[in-house]
Structure formats: structure tokens, C-alpha cells
Coordinates of C-alpha atoms and ligand atoms in Angstrom, one line a residue:
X105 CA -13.8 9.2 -40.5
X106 CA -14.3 9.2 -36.6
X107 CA -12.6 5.8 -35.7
X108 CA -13.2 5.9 -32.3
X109 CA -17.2 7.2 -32.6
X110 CA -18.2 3.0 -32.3
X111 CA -16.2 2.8 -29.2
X112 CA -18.1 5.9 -27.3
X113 CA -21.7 4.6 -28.5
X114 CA -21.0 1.2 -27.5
X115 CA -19.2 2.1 -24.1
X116 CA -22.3 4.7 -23.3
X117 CA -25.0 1.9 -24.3
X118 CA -23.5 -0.7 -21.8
X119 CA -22.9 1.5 -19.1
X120 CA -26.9 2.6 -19.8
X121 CA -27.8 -1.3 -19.5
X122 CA -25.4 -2.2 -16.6
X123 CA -25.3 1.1 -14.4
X124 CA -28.0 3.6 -13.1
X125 CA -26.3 6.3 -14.7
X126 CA -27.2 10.1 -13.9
X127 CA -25.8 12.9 -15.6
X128 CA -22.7 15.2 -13.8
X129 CA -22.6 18.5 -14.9
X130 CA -20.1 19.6 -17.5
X131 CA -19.0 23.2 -17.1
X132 CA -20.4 25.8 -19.3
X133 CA -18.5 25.9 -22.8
X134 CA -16.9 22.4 -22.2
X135 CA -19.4 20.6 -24.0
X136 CA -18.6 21.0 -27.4
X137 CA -15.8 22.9 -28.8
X138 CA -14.7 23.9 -32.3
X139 CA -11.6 25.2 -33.9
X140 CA -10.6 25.5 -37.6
X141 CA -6.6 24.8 -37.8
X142 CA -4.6 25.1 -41.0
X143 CA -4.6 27.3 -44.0
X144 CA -6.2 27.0 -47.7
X145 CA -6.9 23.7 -48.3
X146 CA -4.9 22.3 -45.3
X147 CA -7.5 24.2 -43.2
X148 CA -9.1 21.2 -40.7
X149 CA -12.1 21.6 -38.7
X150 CA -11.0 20.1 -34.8
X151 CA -14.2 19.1 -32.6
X152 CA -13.5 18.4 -29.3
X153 CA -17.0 17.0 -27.3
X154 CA -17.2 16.0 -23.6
X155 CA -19.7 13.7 -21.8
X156 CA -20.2 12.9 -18.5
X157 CA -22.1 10.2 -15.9
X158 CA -22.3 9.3 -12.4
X159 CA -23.4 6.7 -10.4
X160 CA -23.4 6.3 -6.3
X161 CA -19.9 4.0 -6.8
X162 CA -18.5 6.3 -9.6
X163 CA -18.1 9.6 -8.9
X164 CA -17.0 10.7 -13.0
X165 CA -17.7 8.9 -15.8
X166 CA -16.5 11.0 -18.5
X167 CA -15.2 11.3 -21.9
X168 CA -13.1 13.6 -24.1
X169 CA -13.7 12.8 -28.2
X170 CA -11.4 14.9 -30.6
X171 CA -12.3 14.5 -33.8
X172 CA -9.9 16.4 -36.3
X173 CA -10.0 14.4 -39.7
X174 CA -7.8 11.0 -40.7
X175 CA -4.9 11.8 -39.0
X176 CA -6.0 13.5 -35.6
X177 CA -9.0 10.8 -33.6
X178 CA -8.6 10.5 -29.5
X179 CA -11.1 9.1 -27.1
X180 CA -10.0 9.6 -23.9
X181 CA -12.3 7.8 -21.5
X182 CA -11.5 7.5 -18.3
X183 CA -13.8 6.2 -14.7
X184 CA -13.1 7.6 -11.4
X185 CA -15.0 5.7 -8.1
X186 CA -16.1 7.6 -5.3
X187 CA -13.2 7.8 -2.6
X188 CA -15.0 5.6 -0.5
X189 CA -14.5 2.6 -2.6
X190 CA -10.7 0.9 -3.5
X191 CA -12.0 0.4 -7.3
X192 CA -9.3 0.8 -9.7
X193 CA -9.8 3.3 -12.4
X194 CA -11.1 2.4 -15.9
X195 CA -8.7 4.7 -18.2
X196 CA -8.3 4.5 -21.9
X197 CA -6.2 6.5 -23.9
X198 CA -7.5 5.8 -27.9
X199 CA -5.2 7.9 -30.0
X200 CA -4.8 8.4 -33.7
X201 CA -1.9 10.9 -35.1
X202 CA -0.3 11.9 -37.9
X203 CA 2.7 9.4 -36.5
X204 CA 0.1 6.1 -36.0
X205 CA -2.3 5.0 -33.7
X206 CA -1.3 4.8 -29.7
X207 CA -3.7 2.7 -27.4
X208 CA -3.4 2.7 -23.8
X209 CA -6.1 0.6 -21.8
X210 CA -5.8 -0.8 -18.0
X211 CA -8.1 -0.3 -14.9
X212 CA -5.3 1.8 -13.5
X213 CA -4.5 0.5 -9.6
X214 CA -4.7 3.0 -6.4
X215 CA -2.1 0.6 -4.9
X216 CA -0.2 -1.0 -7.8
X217 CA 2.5 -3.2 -5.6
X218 CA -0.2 -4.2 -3.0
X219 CA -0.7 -8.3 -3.1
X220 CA -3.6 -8.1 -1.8
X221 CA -4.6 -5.2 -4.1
X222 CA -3.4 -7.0 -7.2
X223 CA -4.9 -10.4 -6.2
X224 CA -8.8 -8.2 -6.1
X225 CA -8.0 -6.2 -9.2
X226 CA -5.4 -7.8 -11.5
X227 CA -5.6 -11.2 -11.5
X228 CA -9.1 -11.6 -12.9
X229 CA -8.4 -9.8 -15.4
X230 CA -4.9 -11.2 -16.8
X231 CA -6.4 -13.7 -18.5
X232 CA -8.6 -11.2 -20.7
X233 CA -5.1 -8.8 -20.7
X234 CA -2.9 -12.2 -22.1
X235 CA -5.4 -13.3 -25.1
X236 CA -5.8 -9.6 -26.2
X237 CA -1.7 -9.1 -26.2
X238 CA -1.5 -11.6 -28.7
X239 CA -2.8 -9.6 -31.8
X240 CA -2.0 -5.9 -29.5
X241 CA 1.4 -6.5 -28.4
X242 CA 3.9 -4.2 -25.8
X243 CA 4.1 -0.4 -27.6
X244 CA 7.6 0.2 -26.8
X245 CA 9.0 3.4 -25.2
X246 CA 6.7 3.9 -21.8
X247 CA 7.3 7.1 -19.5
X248 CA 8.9 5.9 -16.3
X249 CA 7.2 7.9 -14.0
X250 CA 3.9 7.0 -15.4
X251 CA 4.7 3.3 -14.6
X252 CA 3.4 3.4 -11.0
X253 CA -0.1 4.0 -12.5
X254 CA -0.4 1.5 -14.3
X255 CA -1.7 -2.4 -13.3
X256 CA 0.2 -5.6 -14.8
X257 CA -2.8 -5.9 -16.8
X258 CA -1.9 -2.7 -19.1
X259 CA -2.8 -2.8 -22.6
X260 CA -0.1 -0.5 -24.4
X261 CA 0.2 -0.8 -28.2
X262 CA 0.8 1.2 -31.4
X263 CA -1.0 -0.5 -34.0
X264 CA 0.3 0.0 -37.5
X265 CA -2.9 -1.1 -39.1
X266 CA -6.5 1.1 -38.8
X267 CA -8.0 -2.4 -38.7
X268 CA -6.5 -3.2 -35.6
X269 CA -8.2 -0.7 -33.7
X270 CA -11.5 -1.3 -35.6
X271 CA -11.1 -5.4 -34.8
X272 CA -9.0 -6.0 -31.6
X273 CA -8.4 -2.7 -29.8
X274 CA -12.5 -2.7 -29.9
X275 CA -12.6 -6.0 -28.8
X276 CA -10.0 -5.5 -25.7
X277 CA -11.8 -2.2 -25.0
X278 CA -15.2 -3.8 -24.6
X279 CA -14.0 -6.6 -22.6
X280 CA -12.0 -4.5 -20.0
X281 CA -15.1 -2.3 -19.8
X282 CA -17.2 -5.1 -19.3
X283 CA -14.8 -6.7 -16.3
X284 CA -14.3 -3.1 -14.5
X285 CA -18.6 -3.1 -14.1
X286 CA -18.0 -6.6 -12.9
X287 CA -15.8 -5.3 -10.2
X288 CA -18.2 -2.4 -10.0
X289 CA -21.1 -4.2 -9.4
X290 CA -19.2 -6.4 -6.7
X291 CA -17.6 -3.3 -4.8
X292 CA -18.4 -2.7 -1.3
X293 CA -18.3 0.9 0.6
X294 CA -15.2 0.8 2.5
X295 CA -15.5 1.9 6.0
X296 CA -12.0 1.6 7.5
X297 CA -10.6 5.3 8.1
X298 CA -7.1 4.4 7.7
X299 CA -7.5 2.8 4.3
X300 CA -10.3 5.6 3.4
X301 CA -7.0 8.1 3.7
X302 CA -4.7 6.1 1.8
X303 CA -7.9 5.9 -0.9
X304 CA -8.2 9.4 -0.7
X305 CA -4.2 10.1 -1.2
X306 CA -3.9 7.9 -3.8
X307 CA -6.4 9.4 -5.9
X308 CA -4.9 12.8 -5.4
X309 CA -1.6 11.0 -6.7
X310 CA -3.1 10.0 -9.6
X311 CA -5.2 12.7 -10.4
X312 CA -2.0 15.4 -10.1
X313 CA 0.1 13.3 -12.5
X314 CA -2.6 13.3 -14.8
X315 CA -3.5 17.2 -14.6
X316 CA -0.1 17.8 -14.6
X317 CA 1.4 15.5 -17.2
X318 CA -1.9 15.7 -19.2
X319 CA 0.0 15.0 -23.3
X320 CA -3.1 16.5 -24.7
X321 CA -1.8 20.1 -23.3
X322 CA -0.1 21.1 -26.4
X323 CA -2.1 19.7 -28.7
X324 CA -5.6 21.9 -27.1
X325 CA -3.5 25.1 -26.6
X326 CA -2.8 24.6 -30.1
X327 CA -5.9 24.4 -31.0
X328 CA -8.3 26.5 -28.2
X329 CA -6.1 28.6 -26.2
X330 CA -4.4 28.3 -22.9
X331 CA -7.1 29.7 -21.0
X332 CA -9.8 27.3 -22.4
X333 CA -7.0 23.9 -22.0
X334 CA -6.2 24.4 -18.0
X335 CA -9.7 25.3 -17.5
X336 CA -11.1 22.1 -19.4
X337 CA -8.0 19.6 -17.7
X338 CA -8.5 21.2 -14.0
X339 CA -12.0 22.0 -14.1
X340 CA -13.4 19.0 -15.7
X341 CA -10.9 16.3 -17.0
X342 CA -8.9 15.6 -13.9
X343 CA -11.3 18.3 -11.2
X344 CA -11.4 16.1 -8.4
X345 CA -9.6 18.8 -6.6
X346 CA -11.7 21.5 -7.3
X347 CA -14.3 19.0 -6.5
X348 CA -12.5 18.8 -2.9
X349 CA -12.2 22.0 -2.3
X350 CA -15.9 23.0 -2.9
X351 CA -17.1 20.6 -0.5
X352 CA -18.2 20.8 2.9
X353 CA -15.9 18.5 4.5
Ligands
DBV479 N1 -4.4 12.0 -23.0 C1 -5.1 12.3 -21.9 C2 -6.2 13.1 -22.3 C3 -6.2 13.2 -23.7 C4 -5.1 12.5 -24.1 C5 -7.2 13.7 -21.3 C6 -8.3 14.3 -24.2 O1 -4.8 12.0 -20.7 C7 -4.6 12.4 -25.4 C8 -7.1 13.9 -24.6 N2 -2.5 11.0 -25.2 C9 -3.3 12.0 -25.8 C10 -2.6 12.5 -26.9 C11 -1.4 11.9 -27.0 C12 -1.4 11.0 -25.9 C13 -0.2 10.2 -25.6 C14 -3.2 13.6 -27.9 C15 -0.3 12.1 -27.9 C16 0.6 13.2 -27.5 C17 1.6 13.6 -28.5 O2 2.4 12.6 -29.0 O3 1.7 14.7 -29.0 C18 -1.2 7.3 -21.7 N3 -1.0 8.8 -23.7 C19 -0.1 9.3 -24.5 C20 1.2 8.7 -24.2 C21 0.9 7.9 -23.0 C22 -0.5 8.0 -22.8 C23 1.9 7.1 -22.3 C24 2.5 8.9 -24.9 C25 3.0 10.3 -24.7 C26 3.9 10.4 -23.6 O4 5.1 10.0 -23.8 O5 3.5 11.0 -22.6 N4 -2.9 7.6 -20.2 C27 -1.8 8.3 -20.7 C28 -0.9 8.5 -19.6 C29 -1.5 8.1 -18.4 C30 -2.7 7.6 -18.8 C31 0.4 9.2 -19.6 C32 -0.9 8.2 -17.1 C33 -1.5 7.8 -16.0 O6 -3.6 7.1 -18.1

């Protein structure tokens, strides 16, 4: 079973119709990757497989599928702008474990307490967040530090049922996708240097928490190595540093 395989065709086929998408190169060996965990007939085949767009607004598109049997499904799909747009980011955590399912869906703010910011990037979407919280309500224990990351429009749940993830987190998934191209499509290029900066900075914020705090570390050193897991978050899950540093600026 690959519960979240619906939610990668479907989220690739609208940004086909809605975006120009070109492809963005995904590092040798990151493509697809393959472990067999387990012993005798606990032995599990684990199939990680990465894919990735771009788009003159959106600098990464990409995706991380793991596919490891019943109780071990993530799609982590996450949409980082270019730094010369305020966009929020699109970021979904899908994940299925032994323990339950854990879904974490927002278009993650650059400035969360900013009015201003908010009034551009949250409040058209609260409306969309309130009817989905009805059948996907709050999932309880949240890290505090990953708190300023995250809008007042964040979808966090742990969904006892499989059909709730097959029903309404695909539902809530498609509809925040569908309102982040709105805001996508409506972006300008900002021009201002001072707020390019403070763009610039709070991407880096983001983007070091998430390399740093990244809770799929264990779980791929487990299963590929260290070597293959710091290379795969730095160099292509979170690599807009790398990216940074190879450029001509
Ligand atoms: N999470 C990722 C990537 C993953 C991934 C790239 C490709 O950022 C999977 C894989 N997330 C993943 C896994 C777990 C979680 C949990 C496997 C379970 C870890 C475990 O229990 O062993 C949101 N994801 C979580 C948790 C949160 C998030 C809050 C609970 C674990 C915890 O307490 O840290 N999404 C995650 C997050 C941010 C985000 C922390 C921060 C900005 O956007």
C-alpha cells in the first residue's frame, strides 16, 4: 500500500496544468534509493524517490516519497520561492508510522507575526484552514521552537483512521495547494533591497532549522547510512545554502 502515491500524482498533475514547470536537477544517486531492513520474514524493502521542479517564482519544488510497507509511508513535499519574492512556503509533512499517521500542512510564513504579512498570506486562507479542522482537528504535542515557522493557518493532526488521510487530509492537501498557486500566480518580484535582505535571512532561518532539525535523520541513517542522509538533507532537501554558495553573487 503507498497511501500517499495519490497525493504526489495529483499534486505533480496540477502543478503541470497551473505552472510552467522545468525540471531542477537532483544530485546523482538521490533519485531513487533502496534498502532492505529487517530479518527473515520481517525483512522490508524501504524506497525512498525524490522529484524535483522549478519555475521563474519557485526556485525548488521538490519531493521526498518513502515508501516502506503498512506501517512506514511519508511524503514530504515542500515549495521554496525564489528569494526575490515574500511567498510563503508550501510544506507538507504526510507521515505514516508504526505509532499512527502525523500530518503537518501550512504555507509556512517568512514573517509569521508581521500584520501586514499575515493579512497577504493567512487570512485568505483561514477560511479553507477552519472547514478542514473540523474533521482534522489540533495533533497535540508541537515542538516549541518549530512554532515560529509555522502560519495560524497550520494544519497539524494525527488521524487515528487510514481513511482520514485518504478523505480529508487529501482534500485539505489539495485545497492548500491549490490557494498557494493562487498566491503564486498573483506574486510580484520584490524590488525593495531592505526587504530583499530580510527575504533572504529569513529563508536561511528556515532552511537551517529544517537541515538541522530534519526528524527524518534517524529514520534515513537507519536505513542508508550517514553519509548518504547529510548528503541527501544538505545537498538536496534543504540545499539552498549550497545553492548560495555556488553562485556568483
Ligand atoms: N520530515 C521532513 C522530511 C522528512 C520528514 C524532509 C523526507 O522534514 C519526515 C522525510 N517527519 C518525518 C518523519 C517524522 C516526522 C515528524 C519520518 C517522524 C519522526 C519520528 O517520530 O521518528 C513537521 N514532522 C514530524 C514532527 C513534526 C513535523 C512537528 C514530529 C516530530 C518532532 O517532534 O519533531 N515539518 C515538520 C517540522 C517542520 C516542518 C518539524 C518545521 C519547520 O515543516
Amino acid at each position: 500500500m503507498t497511501l500517499y502515491q495519490p497525493f504526489l500524482d495529483y499534486a505533480i498533475a496540477l502543478l503541470q496544468e497551473r505552472l510552467n514547470l522545468q525540471p531542477y536537477a537532483i544530485p546523482q544517486g538521490f533519485e531513487s534509493k533502496q534498502a532492505t531492513v529487517g530479518k527473515g520474514k520481517h525483512h522490508q524493502e524501504v524506497l525512498t524517490t525524490s522529484y524535483a521542479y522549478q519555475t521563474t517564482k519557485l526556485r525548488q519544488i521538490r519531493a521526498a516519497h518513502v515508501q516502506g510497507g503498512n506501517s512506514l509511508q511519508v511524503l514530504n513535499f515542500v515549495i521554496f520561492p525564489h528569494l526575490n519574492y515574500d511567498l510563503p512556503f508550501f510544506g507538507a509533512d504526510l507521515v505514516t508510522l508504526p505509532g499512527g499517521h502525523l500530518i503537518a500542512l501550512d504555507m509556512q510564513p517568512l514573517f509569521r507575526d508581521d500584520l501586514g504579512y499575515q493579512a497577504k498570506y493567512t487570512q485568505p486562507i483561514l477560511a479553507t484552514f477552519h472547514a478542514h479542522q473540523q474533521h482534522l482537528p489540533w495533533g497535540g504535542d508541537f515542538p516549541e521552537e518549530a512554532q515560529p515557522f509555522f502560519s495560524p493557518a497550520f494544519l497539524w493532526t494525527r488521524p487515528q483512521e487510514t481513511e482520514v488521510v485518504e478523505t480529508h487530509v487529501f482534500a485539505a492537501f489539495i485545497d492548500y495547494l491549490q490557494a498557494y498557486l493562487d498566491f503564486v500566480d498573483q506574486a510580484q518580484p520584490i524590488t525593495d533591497s531592505k526587504y530583499l535582505a530580510d527575504i533572504e535571512q529569513a529563508q536561511l532561518r528556515y532552511l537551517r532549522y529544517r537541515a538541522e532539525k530534519d526528524p527524518a535523520r534517524g529514520m534515513f541513517t537507519r536505513f542508508y547510512g550517514a553519509e548518504w542522509t547529510e548528503e541527501y538533507i544538505h545537498g538536496f532537501l534543504f540545499d539552498l545554502e549550497r545553492k548560495l554558495a555556488s553562485a556568483i553573487r
